[in-house]
mmCIF file of C-alpha atoms in Angstrom:
data_model
loop_
_atom_site.group_PDB
_atom_site.id
_atom_site.type_symbol
_atom_site.label_atom_id
_atom_site.label_comp_id
_atom_site.label_asym_id
_atom_site.label_seq_id
_atom_site.Cartn_x
_atom_site.Cartn_y
_atom_site.Cartn_z
ATOM 1 C CA UNK X 24 0.000 0.000 0.000
ATOM 2 C CA UNK X 25 1.410 3.335 -1.070
ATOM 3 C CA UNK X 26 1.500 6.093 1.502
ATOM 4 C CA UNK X 27 2.555 9.709 1.069
ATOM 5 C CA UNK X 28 3.351 12.017 3.969
ATOM 6 C CA UNK X 29 3.477 15.687 3.101
ATOM 7 C CA UNK X 30 4.781 18.715 4.925
ATOM 8 C CA UNK X 31 5.478 22.370 4.344
ATOM 9 C CA UNK X 32 3.230 24.937 2.785
ATOM 10 C CA UNK X 33 1.414 27.718 4.520
ATOM 11 C CA UNK X 34 0.926 31.457 4.220
ATOM 12 C CA UNK X 35 3.779 33.822 3.363
ATOM 13 C CA UNK X 36 4.207 37.294 1.949
ATOM 14 C CA UNK X 37 5.394 37.891 -1.579
ATOM 15 C CA UNK X 38 9.145 37.515 -1.818
ATOM 16 C CA UNK X 39 9.231 34.871 0.868
ATOM 17 C CA UNK X 40 10.223 31.221 0.699
ATOM 18 C CA UNK X 41 8.668 27.871 1.465
ATOM 19 C CA UNK X 42 9.860 24.282 1.290
ATOM 20 C CA UNK X 43 7.527 21.439 0.519
ATOM 21 C CA UNK X 44 8.307 17.802 1.051
ATOM 22 C CA UNK X 45 6.693 14.438 0.351
ATOM 23 C CA UNK X 46 7.851 11.126 1.761
ATOM 24 C CA UNK X 47 6.714 8.027 -0.098
ATOM 25 C CA UNK X 48 6.475 4.457 1.076
ATOM 26 C CA UNK X 49 5.226 1.298 -0.557
ATOM 27 C CA UNK X 50 6.734 1.958 -3.971
ATOM 28 C CA UNK X 51 10.096 1.807 -5.698
ATOM 29 C CA UNK X 52 10.945 5.444 -5.073
ATOM 30 C CA UNK X 53 14.505 5.290 -6.373
ATOM 31 C CA UNK X 54 13.509 4.254 -9.909
ATOM 32 C CA UNK X 55 10.606 6.652 -10.314
ATOM 33 C CA UNK X 56 10.601 10.193 -11.614
ATOM 34 C CA UNK X 57 9.176 12.773 -9.253
ATOM 35 C CA UNK X 58 7.012 15.767 -10.027
ATOM 36 C CA UNK X 59 5.344 18.711 -8.344
ATOM 37 C CA UNK X 60 2.060 20.006 -9.683
ATOM 38 C CA UNK X 61 0.127 23.146 -8.828
ATOM 39 C CA UNK X 62 -3.579 23.857 -9.065
ATOM 40 C CA UNK X 63 -4.449 27.519 -8.719
ATOM 41 C CA UNK X 64 -8.007 28.541 -7.834
ATOM 42 C CA UNK X 65 -10.238 28.103 -10.863
ATOM 43 C CA UNK X 66 -7.485 26.616 -12.987
ATOM 44 C CA UNK X 67 -6.406 23.173 -14.075
ATOM 45 C CA UNK X 68 -3.608 21.303 -12.383
ATOM 46 C CA UNK X 69 -0.238 21.925 -14.052
ATOM 47 C CA UNK X 70 3.203 20.484 -13.600
ATOM 48 C CA UNK X 71 5.709 22.993 -12.223
ATOM 49 C CA UNK X 72 8.798 20.857 -11.604
ATOM 50 C CA UNK X 73 10.037 17.393 -12.427
ATOM 51 C CA UNK X 74 13.162 15.385 -11.619
ATOM 52 C CA UNK X 75 14.052 12.093 -13.247
ATOM 53 C CA UNK X 76 15.043 9.078 -11.193
ATOM 54 C CA UNK X 77 18.775 9.617 -11.775
ATOM 55 C CA UNK X 78 18.556 12.905 -9.928
ATOM 56 C CA UNK X 79 20.404 14.534 -12.806
ATOM 57 C CA UNK X 80 17.724 15.828 -15.167
ATOM 58 C CA UNK X 81 15.217 18.418 -14.004
ATOM 59 C CA UNK X 82 12.598 20.446 -15.832
ATOM 60 C CA UNK X 83 10.587 23.458 -14.709
ATOM 61 C CA UNK X 84 7.530 25.381 -15.807
ATOM 62 C CA UNK X 85 8.579 28.722 -17.237
ATOM 63 C CA UNK X 86 7.382 30.994 -14.441
ATOM 64 C CA UNK X 87 9.158 28.936 -11.792
ATOM 65 C CA UNK X 88 12.580 28.711 -13.413
ATOM 66 C CA UNK X 89 15.256 30.245 -11.235
ATOM 67 C CA UNK X 90 12.887 30.416 -8.249
ATOM 68 C CA UNK X 91 11.878 26.798 -7.601
ATOM 69 C CA UNK X 92 14.232 23.870 -7.061
ATOM 70 C CA UNK X 93 13.182 20.244 -7.003
ATOM 71 C CA UNK X 94 15.404 17.732 -5.244
ATOM 72 C CA UNK X 95 15.199 14.201 -3.930
ATOM 73 C CA UNK X 96 16.699 12.048 -1.213
ATOM 74 C CA UNK X 97 16.557 8.399 -2.204
ATOM 75 C CA UNK X 98 17.615 7.267 1.269
ATOM 76 C CA UNK X 99 14.645 9.032 2.848
ATOM 77 C CA UNK X 100 12.303 8.367 -0.130
ATOM 78 C CA UNK X 101 11.532 12.071 -0.087
ATOM 79 C CA UNK X 102 11.093 14.704 -2.760
ATOM 80 C CA UNK X 103 11.385 18.400 -2.002
ATOM 81 C CA UNK X 104 10.338 21.641 -3.634
ATOM 82 C CA UNK X 105 12.206 24.719 -2.480
ATOM 83 C CA UNK X 106 10.294 27.815 -3.521
ATOM 84 C CA UNK X 107 11.949 31.231 -3.332
ATOM 85 C CA UNK X 108 10.901 34.722 -4.376
ATOM 86 C CA UNK X 109 7.297 33.662 -4.129
ATOM 87 C CA UNK X 110 4.605 35.621 -5.929
ATOM 88 C CA UNK X 111 0.834 35.844 -5.406
ATOM 89 C CA UNK X 112 0.438 33.880 -8.673
ATOM 90 C CA UNK X 113 2.161 30.949 -6.977
ATOM 91 C CA UNK X 114 -0.869 30.551 -4.716
ATOM 92 C CA UNK X 115 -2.553 27.181 -5.028
ATOM 93 C CA UNK X 116 -2.653 23.586 -3.954
ATOM 94 C CA UNK X 117 0.613 21.781 -4.580
ATOM 95 C CA UNK X 118 0.708 18.048 -5.242
ATOM 96 C CA UNK X 119 3.684 15.748 -5.328
ATOM 97 C CA UNK X 120 3.571 12.769 -7.659
ATOM 98 C CA UNK X 121 5.555 9.652 -8.409
ATOM 99 C CA UNK X 122 5.711 9.347 -12.181
ATOM 100 C CA UNK X 123 6.201 6.457 -14.575
ATOM 101 C CA UNK X 124 6.745 8.772 -17.522
ATOM 102 C CA UNK X 125 9.652 10.979 -18.454
ATOM 103 C CA UNK X 126 9.656 14.623 -17.404
ATOM 104 C CA UNK X 127 9.450 15.708 -21.037
ATOM 105 C CA UNK X 128 6.290 13.657 -21.502
ATOM 106 C CA UNK X 129 4.821 15.021 -18.290
ATOM 107 C CA UNK X 130 5.354 18.588 -19.471
ATOM 108 C CA UNK X 131 3.841 17.751 -22.850
ATOM 109 C CA UNK X 132 0.676 16.567 -21.142
ATOM 110 C CA UNK X 133 1.196 12.817 -21.343
ATOM 111 C CA UNK X 134 1.913 11.439 -17.929
ATOM 112 C CA UNK X 135 1.329 8.345 -15.860
ATOM 113 C CA UNK X 136 1.156 8.903 -12.119
ATOM 114 C CA UNK X 137 1.875 6.001 -9.787
ATOM 115 C CA UNK X 138 0.960 7.940 -6.650
ATOM 116 C CA UNK X 139 -0.288 11.398 -5.731
ATOM 117 C CA UNK X 140 0.128 13.328 -2.559
ATOM 118 C CA UNK X 141 -3.079 14.711 -1.089
ATOM 119 C CA UNK X 142 -2.078 18.301 -1.643
ATOM 120 C CA UNK X 143 -0.411 21.111 0.284
ATOM 121 C CA UNK X 144 -1.941 24.573 0.387
ATOM 122 C CA UNK X 145 0.363 27.474 -0.439
ATOM 123 C CA UNK X 146 -0.936 31.033 -0.119
ATOM 124 C CA UNK X 147 1.117 34.064 -1.059
ATOM 125 C CA UNK X 148 -0.060 37.522 -0.062
ATOM 126 C CA UNK X 149 0.844 40.643 -2.003
#
């Protein structure tokens, strides 16, 4: 049985930072790609960051490049999203996901998710 434990998130002012984390159990974490998705109010869920299982290749949504950093710890089965210089447009529910597809496919809209986190609320005030 797959379990996902999430932490981080909250309410910060614009320009601030937050760190999200998801710890997975019950799946082969070290051979899966990891992604972070965001769903803003009234909008569809979109991928914002992805890291392939090697830990070498990463890909980011355009507005998050240079501000967000995805990382992973295969010993702790945990994926992180460090978010800096946050903007009100970053507000939304953030979901971690264990992916069976490549990051490039995920960003092109074709993805297979092995497990989702339940979501972490992030609110940025102006």
